Amino acid sequence: MKSLKLIGLAFGASIALSSAAFAQDVTVAVAGPMTGGESAFGRQMKNGAEMAVADINAAGGVNGKKLALSVEDDACDPKQARSIAEKIAGAKIPFVAGHYCSSSSIPASEAYADGNVLQITPASTNPLFTERKLWNVARVCGRDDQQGLIAAQYIAKNFKGKNIAILNDKTTYGKGLADETKKALNKAGVTEKMYESYNKGDKDFNAIVSRLKRDNIDLVYVGGYHQESGLILRQMRDQGLKTVLMAGDALADKEYASITGPAGEGTLFTFGPDPRNKPTAKKIVEAFKAKNIDPEGYTLYTYAAMQVWSQAAKKAGTTDAKKVMAAMKAGKWDTVIGPVEYDSKGDIKQIDYVVYKWDAKGGYAEISGNGT
């Protein structure tokens, strides 16, 4: 009897495991900085991916199969990102929403291409990501040459005749964005008074701030991430500078305000039109808020990446990456951030950037669209 009971228990356990396997037999991944200086954005991506997978499963899954989510941490480190990409490819995972940093997305994309993995980044804006003619890459965000243009148009109009400085952190994202902004500014007839680099992870910016003070800089444009931008702002204020700080989409997280405090008031940055305010996102935003999650920054972009892939996989009738990518580029997809349609490179056709301003209470609001 004892042996029969054990056999029965073992059989029951195998049935349970089989049921679990059938319930979640397609694994997809989200990869980004779950730890490190940009972990605030990793959390955004994880939140967006988890909610999307839960909602897709609740609606019946993909091609009759449920999804399971693998969460991978690259810490915005290129080598770690490449290692994660090889791991995901080795596991035969057909799709990854990732990465956040362009310096991670670009090297990872090559391993994904070799391993037959479709990659949609919610956040990597460096043009090179989609300019290398890889078959497997796409994004649901814009590009630095689009974002830099909007920043430059705003600066040229609102700071005409003023002293402008441009800083960058030497990263793929930061330098790329700073260079695109500089290029657009110069084309508009504005020549910066100062162009300087620093290292991502630096804490002491007093030497740079002293130069800003010496050159009477009215606006400093920072191509870099929110941690260093916040420290630059604080150290400017400590030296009595009222210089306006402007940056890119890496400031779209409340952690920037926690670094600067009330001193962050007046900081400018570019980002897409806030998807939280779109009618297409209303129900999802309410669902996030019910979980006490503010779907700011790239949360809804990650959700949208999952939506695009799942809809294209249904259209293709398979999760085979190459067939899904062909379907993606041939179709138009309804997402929380609005309709998404792709060009041959994997860039979205519907792109727009606007300018936001941080207030003293740690919030931000749109103040300008299309450089106006």
PDB file of C-alpha atoms in Angstrom, residues 30-225:
ATOM      1  CA  VAL A  30      12.659  41.096 -20.475  1.00  0.00           C
ATOM      2  CA  ALA A  31      16.258  42.262 -20.112  1.00  0.00           C
ATOM      3  CA  GLY A  32      17.501  45.484 -18.574  1.00  0.00           C
ATOM      4  CA  PRO A  33      19.237  47.062 -15.574  1.00  0.00           C
ATOM      5  CA  MET A  34      17.518  45.337 -12.658  1.00  0.00           C
ATOM      6  CA  THR A  35      20.493  46.405 -10.528  1.00  0.00           C
ATOM      7  CA  GLY A  36      22.976  49.279 -10.709  1.00  0.00           C
ATOM      8  CA  GLY A  37      22.644  52.992 -11.331  1.00  0.00           C
ATOM      9  CA  GLU A  38      19.816  52.664 -13.872  1.00  0.00           C
ATOM     10  CA  SER A  39      17.798  50.094 -11.903  1.00  0.00           C
ATOM     11  CA  ALA A  40      14.842  52.506 -11.675  1.00  0.00           C
ATOM     12  CA  PHE A  41      14.359  51.930 -15.406  1.00  0.00           C
ATOM     13  CA  GLY A  42      14.878  48.193 -15.025  1.00  0.00           C
ATOM     14  CA  ARG A  43      11.984  48.188 -12.571  1.00  0.00           C
ATOM     15  CA  GLN A  44       9.862  50.085 -15.083  1.00  0.00           C
ATOM     16  CA  MET A  45      10.607  47.448 -17.720  1.00  0.00           C
ATOM     17  CA  LYS A  46       9.950  44.547 -15.349  1.00  0.00           C
ATOM     18  CA  ASN A  47       6.624  46.066 -14.245  1.00  0.00           C
ATOM     19  CA  GLY A  48       5.532  46.592 -17.827  1.00  0.00           C
ATOM     20  CA  ALA A  49       6.532  43.105 -18.952  1.00  0.00           C
ATOM     21  CA  GLU A  50       4.909  41.354 -15.989  1.00  0.00           C
ATOM     22  CA  MET A  51       1.615  43.154 -16.448  1.00  0.00           C
ATOM     23  CA  ALA A  52       1.618  42.519 -20.209  1.00  0.00           C
ATOM     24  CA  VAL A  53       2.298  38.791 -19.810  1.00  0.00           C
ATOM     25  CA  ALA A  54      -0.454  38.492 -17.201  1.00  0.00           C
ATOM     26  CA  ASP A  55      -2.927  40.314 -19.458  1.00  0.00           C
ATOM     27  CA  ILE A  56      -1.960  38.315 -22.558  1.00  0.00           C
ATOM     28  CA  ASN A  57      -2.399  35.070 -20.618  1.00  0.00           C
ATOM     29  CA  ALA A  58      -5.750  36.219 -19.240  1.00  0.00           C
ATOM     30  CA  ALA A  59      -6.875  36.806 -22.823  1.00  0.00           C
ATOM     31  CA  GLY A  60      -5.924  33.276 -23.876  1.00  0.00           C
ATOM     32  CA  GLY A  61      -2.190  33.486 -24.428  1.00  0.00           C
ATOM     33  CA  VAL A  62      -0.480  33.276 -27.811  1.00  0.00           C
ATOM     34  CA  ASN A  63      -1.584  30.672 -30.340  1.00  0.00           C
ATOM     35  CA  GLY A  64      -3.246  28.632 -27.599  1.00  0.00           C
ATOM     36  CA  LYS A  65      -0.214  28.696 -25.318  1.00  0.00           C
ATOM     37  CA  LYS A  66       0.417  30.626 -22.120  1.00  0.00           C
ATOM     38  CA  LEU A  67       3.513  32.755 -21.597  1.00  0.00           C
ATOM     39  CA  ALA A  68       6.134  32.579 -18.875  1.00  0.00           C
ATOM     40  CA  LEU A  69       8.471  35.518 -18.242  1.00  0.00           C
ATOM     41  CA  SER A  70      12.224  35.351 -17.693  1.00  0.00           C
ATOM     42  CA  VAL A  71      13.626  38.536 -16.084  1.00  0.00           C
ATOM     43  CA  GLU A  72      17.303  39.159 -16.869  1.00  0.00           C
ATOM     44  CA  ASP A  73      19.658  41.742 -15.361  1.00  0.00           C
ATOM     45  CA  ASP A  74      22.344  43.381 -17.531  1.00  0.00           C
ATOM     46  CA  ALA A  75      23.138  46.256 -15.089  1.00  0.00           C
ATOM     47  CA  CYS A  76      23.618  48.373 -18.255  1.00  0.00           C
ATOM     48  CA  ASP A  77      26.940  46.604 -18.771  1.00  0.00           C
ATOM     49  CA  PRO A  78      27.723  45.670 -22.411  1.00  0.00           C
ATOM     50  CA  LYS A  79      29.580  42.440 -21.527  1.00  0.00           C
ATOM     51  CA  GLN A  80      26.854  41.325 -19.139  1.00  0.00           C
ATOM     52  CA  ALA A  81      24.233  42.156 -21.790  1.00  0.00           C
ATOM     53  CA  ARG A  82      26.037  40.014 -24.369  1.00  0.00           C
ATOM     54  CA  SER A  83      26.252  37.142 -21.871  1.00  0.00           C
ATOM     55  CA  ILE A  84      22.523  37.407 -21.133  1.00  0.00           C
ATOM     56  CA  ALA A  85      21.745  37.444 -24.861  1.00  0.00           C
ATOM     57  CA  GLU A  86      23.734  34.252 -25.374  1.00  0.00           C
ATOM     58  CA  LYS A  87      21.884  32.671 -22.427  1.00  0.00           C
ATOM     59  CA  ILE A  88      18.479  33.664 -23.836  1.00  0.00           C
ATOM     60  CA  ALA A  89      19.412  32.407 -27.298  1.00  0.00           C
ATOM     61  CA  GLY A  90      20.719  29.161 -25.822  1.00  0.00           C
ATOM     62  CA  ALA A  91      17.408  28.648 -24.018  1.00  0.00           C
ATOM     63  CA  LYS A  92      15.556  28.959 -27.371  1.00  0.00           C
ATOM     64  CA  ILE A  93      13.527  31.907 -26.085  1.00  0.00           C
ATOM     65  CA  PRO A  94      11.939  33.457 -29.205  1.00  0.00           C
ATOM     66  CA  PHE A  95      11.497  37.033 -27.997  1.00  0.00           C
ATOM     67  CA  VAL A  96      13.093  39.565 -25.651  1.00  0.00           C
ATOM     68  CA  ALA A  97      11.865  43.013 -24.653  1.00  0.00           C
ATOM     69  CA  GLY A  98      15.167  44.772 -24.061  1.00  0.00           C
ATOM     70  CA  HIS A  99      17.530  46.257 -23.353  1.00  0.00           C
ATOM     71  CA  TYR A 100      17.405  49.740 -21.755  1.00  0.00           C
ATOM     72  CA  CYS A 101      20.887  51.155 -22.428  1.00  0.00           C
ATOM     73  CA  SER A 102      21.925  51.409 -26.070  1.00  0.00           C
ATOM     74  CA  SER A 103      25.379  50.195 -25.034  1.00  0.00           C
ATOM     75  CA  SER A 104      23.658  46.946 -23.958  1.00  0.00           C
ATOM     76  CA  SER A 105      21.092  46.604 -26.745  1.00  0.00           C
ATOM     77  CA  ILE A 106      23.623  46.906 -29.574  1.00  0.00           C
ATOM     78  CA  PRO A 107      26.083  44.113 -28.576  1.00  0.00           C
ATOM     79  CA  ALA A 108      23.217  41.903 -27.332  1.00  0.00           C
ATOM     80  CA  SER A 109      21.404  42.211 -30.669  1.00  0.00           C
ATOM     81  CA  GLU A 110      24.192  40.370 -32.504  1.00  0.00           C
ATOM     82  CA  ALA A 111      23.919  37.351 -30.202  1.00  0.00           C
ATOM     83  CA  TYR A 112      20.139  37.433 -30.564  1.00  0.00           C
ATOM     84  CA  ALA A 113      20.458  37.526 -34.368  1.00  0.00           C
ATOM     85  CA  ASP A 114      22.752  34.486 -34.309  1.00  0.00           C
ATOM     86  CA  GLY A 115      20.412  32.687 -31.895  1.00  0.00           C
ATOM     87  CA  ASN A 116      17.145  33.386 -33.751  1.00  0.00           C
ATOM     88  CA  VAL A 117      15.720  35.725 -31.088  1.00  0.00           C
ATOM     89  CA  LEU A 118      13.515  38.701 -31.984  1.00  0.00           C
ATOM     90  CA  GLN A 119      14.453  41.810 -29.979  1.00  0.00           C
ATOM     91  CA  ILE A 120      12.248  44.842 -29.393  1.00  0.00           C
ATOM     92  CA  THR A 121      13.829  47.538 -27.235  1.00  0.00           C
ATOM     93  CA  PRO A 122      11.418  49.772 -25.322  1.00  0.00           C
ATOM     94  CA  ALA A 123      14.086  52.401 -24.652  1.00  0.00           C
ATOM     95  CA  SER A 124      17.356  52.243 -26.628  1.00  0.00           C
ATOM     96  CA  THR A 125      17.461  55.326 -28.838  1.00  0.00           C
ATOM     97  CA  ASN A 126      20.905  55.218 -30.499  1.00  0.00           C
ATOM     98  CA  PRO A 127      20.378  55.112 -34.299  1.00  0.00           C
ATOM     99  CA  LEU A 128      23.054  52.421 -34.711  1.00  0.00           C
ATOM    100  CA  PHE A 129      20.718  49.845 -33.146  1.00  0.00           C
ATOM    101  CA  THR A 130      18.593  49.715 -36.297  1.00  0.00           C
ATOM    102  CA  GLU A 131      21.183  50.901 -38.831  1.00  0.00           C
ATOM    103  CA  ARG A 132      23.240  47.680 -39.074  1.00  0.00           C
ATOM    104  CA  LYS A 133      20.720  45.795 -41.241  1.00  0.00           C
ATOM    105  CA  LEU A 134      20.127  43.074 -38.653  1.00  0.00           C
ATOM    106  CA  TRP A 135      16.933  41.131 -39.357  1.00  0.00           C
ATOM    107  CA  ASN A 136      15.858  40.762 -35.729  1.00  0.00           C
ATOM    108  CA  VAL A 137      15.830  44.275 -34.206  1.00  0.00           C
ATOM    109  CA  ALA A 138      13.014  46.749 -33.616  1.00  0.00           C
ATOM    110  CA  ARG A 139      11.998  49.402 -31.095  1.00  0.00           C
ATOM    111  CA  VAL A 140       8.841  51.034 -29.793  1.00  0.00           C
ATOM    112  CA  CYS A 141      10.630  54.299 -28.947  1.00  0.00           C
ATOM    113  CA  GLY A 142      12.222  56.977 -31.115  1.00  0.00           C
ATOM    114  CA  ARG A 143      15.823  57.682 -32.049  1.00  0.00           C
ATOM    115  CA  ASP A 144      18.447  60.149 -30.864  1.00  0.00           C
ATOM    116  CA  ASP A 145      18.516  61.946 -34.209  1.00  0.00           C
ATOM    117  CA  GLN A 146      14.791  62.653 -33.706  1.00  0.00           C
ATOM    118  CA  GLN A 147      15.076  63.467 -29.998  1.00  0.00           C
ATOM    119  CA  GLY A 148      18.163  65.655 -30.474  1.00  0.00           C
ATOM    120  CA  LEU A 149      16.407  67.628 -33.187  1.00  0.00           C
ATOM    121  CA  ILE A 150      13.478  68.488 -30.891  1.00  0.00           C
ATOM    122  CA  ALA A 151      15.864  69.529 -28.091  1.00  0.00           C
ATOM    123  CA  ALA A 152      17.843  71.693 -30.509  1.00  0.00           C
ATOM    124  CA  GLN A 153      14.716  73.357 -31.902  1.00  0.00           C
ATOM    125  CA  TYR A 154      13.555  74.190 -28.379  1.00  0.00           C
ATOM    126  CA  ILE A 155      16.959  75.582 -27.362  1.00  0.00           C
ATOM    127  CA  ALA A 156      17.347  77.621 -30.578  1.00  0.00           C
ATOM    128  CA  LYS A 157      13.940  79.232 -30.071  1.00  0.00           C
ATOM    129  CA  ASN A 158      13.890  79.745 -26.310  1.00  0.00           C
ATOM    130  CA  PHE A 159      17.594  80.452 -25.647  1.00  0.00           C
ATOM    131  CA  LYS A 160      18.411  82.530 -28.713  1.00  0.00           C
ATOM    132  CA  GLY A 161      21.606  84.539 -28.171  1.00  0.00           C
ATOM    133  CA  LYS A 162      22.325  82.732 -24.892  1.00  0.00           C
ATOM    134  CA  ASN A 163      25.439  80.784 -23.913  1.00  0.00           C
ATOM    135  CA  ILE A 164      24.997  77.050 -24.439  1.00  0.00           C
ATOM    136  CA  ALA A 165      27.142  74.171 -23.146  1.00  0.00           C
ATOM    137  CA  ILE A 166      26.893  70.499 -24.113  1.00  0.00           C
ATOM    138  CA  LEU A 167      28.097  67.655 -21.889  1.00  0.00           C
ATOM    139  CA  ASN A 168      28.176  63.906 -22.495  1.00  0.00           C
ATOM    140  CA  ASP A 169      29.045  60.835 -20.428  1.00  0.00           C
ATOM    141  CA  LYS A 170      30.958  59.014 -23.227  1.00  0.00           C
ATOM    142  CA  THR A 171      28.371  56.185 -23.349  1.00  0.00           C
ATOM    143  CA  THR A 172      26.701  54.991 -26.550  1.00  0.00           C
ATOM    144  CA  TYR A 173      23.473  56.655 -25.443  1.00  0.00           C
ATOM    145  CA  GLY A 174      24.844  59.809 -23.845  1.00  0.00           C
ATOM    146  CA  LYS A 175      27.439  60.761 -26.438  1.00  0.00           C
ATOM    147  CA  GLY A 176      25.105  59.774 -29.264  1.00  0.00           C
ATOM    148  CA  LEU A 177      22.338  62.024 -27.978  1.00  0.00           C
ATOM    149  CA  ALA A 178      24.694  64.923 -27.215  1.00  0.00           C
ATOM    150  CA  ASP A 179      26.231  64.696 -30.701  1.00  0.00           C
ATOM    151  CA  GLU A 180      22.833  64.625 -32.426  1.00  0.00           C
ATOM    152  CA  THR A 181      21.700  67.658 -30.394  1.00  0.00           C
ATOM    153  CA  LYS A 182      24.946  69.493 -31.213  1.00  0.00           C
ATOM    154  CA  LYS A 183      24.564  68.661 -34.911  1.00  0.00           C
ATOM    155  CA  ALA A 184      20.987  69.979 -35.010  1.00  0.00           C
ATOM    156  CA  LEU A 185      21.922  73.087 -32.993  1.00  0.00           C
ATOM    157  CA  ASN A 186      24.843  73.911 -35.268  1.00  0.00           C
ATOM    158  CA  LYS A 187      22.617  73.438 -38.317  1.00  0.00           C
ATOM    159  CA  ALA A 188      20.161  75.923 -36.769  1.00  0.00           C
ATOM    160  CA  GLY A 189      22.978  78.484 -36.499  1.00  0.00           C
ATOM    161  CA  VAL A 190      23.728  77.989 -32.788  1.00  0.00           C
ATOM    162  CA  THR A 191      27.316  77.280 -31.762  1.00  0.00           C
ATOM    163  CA  GLU A 192      27.860  75.955 -28.261  1.00  0.00           C
ATOM    164  CA  LYS A 193      30.362  77.809 -26.071  1.00  0.00           C
ATOM    165  CA  MET A 194      31.534  74.638 -24.362  1.00  0.00           C
ATOM    166  CA  TYR A 195      31.578  70.910 -25.224  1.00  0.00           C
ATOM    167  CA  GLU A 196      32.878  68.614 -22.496  1.00  0.00           C
ATOM    168  CA  SER A 197      32.842  64.933 -21.510  1.00  0.00           C
ATOM    169  CA  TYR A 198      32.745  63.167 -18.160  1.00  0.00           C
ATOM    170  CA  ASN A 199      32.665  59.518 -17.105  1.00  0.00           C
ATOM    171  CA  LYS A 200      29.451  57.725 -16.245  1.00  0.00           C
ATOM    172  CA  GLY A 201      29.592  57.073 -12.509  1.00  0.00           C
ATOM    173  CA  ASP A 202      31.439  60.305 -11.681  1.00  0.00           C
ATOM    174  CA  LYS A 203      30.318  62.039  -8.484  1.00  0.00           C
ATOM    175  CA  ASP A 204      32.366  65.234  -8.444  1.00  0.00           C
ATOM    176  CA  PHE A 205      31.496  67.738 -11.167  1.00  0.00           C
ATOM    177  CA  ASN A 206      32.874  70.859  -9.528  1.00  0.00           C
ATOM    178  CA  ALA A 207      35.552  71.368 -12.204  1.00  0.00           C
ATOM    179  CA  ILE A 208      32.925  71.262 -14.956  1.00  0.00           C
ATOM    180  CA  VAL A 209      30.597  73.489 -12.934  1.00  0.00           C
ATOM    181  CA  SER A 210      33.422  76.014 -12.475  1.00  0.00           C
ATOM    182  CA  ARG A 211      33.836  76.145 -16.263  1.00  0.00           C
ATOM    183  CA  LEU A 212      30.094  76.635 -16.705  1.00  0.00           C
ATOM    184  CA  LYS A 213      30.286  79.513 -14.242  1.00  0.00           C
ATOM    185  CA  ARG A 214      33.347  81.056 -15.934  1.00  0.00           C
ATOM    186  CA  ASP A 215      31.673  80.933 -19.362  1.00  0.00           C
ATOM    187  CA  ASN A 216      28.356  82.339 -18.076  1.00  0.00           C
ATOM    188  CA  ILE A 217      26.430  79.356 -19.428  1.00  0.00           C
ATOM    189  CA  ASP A 218      22.672  79.917 -19.562  1.00  0.00           C
ATOM    190  CA  LEU A 219      21.706  76.346 -20.539  1.00  0.00           C
ATOM    191  CA  VAL A 220      23.695  73.138 -20.247  1.00  0.00           C
ATOM    192  CA  TYR A 221      22.543  70.170 -22.311  1.00  0.00           C
ATOM    193  CA  VAL A 222      23.521  66.829 -20.770  1.00  0.00           C
ATOM    194  CA  GLY A 223      23.773  63.686 -22.865  1.00  0.00           C
ATOM    195  CA  GLY A 224      23.736  61.151 -20.052  1.00  0.00           C
ATOM    196  CA  TYR A 225      21.731  59.407 -17.338  1.00  0.00           C
TER     197      TYR A 225
END
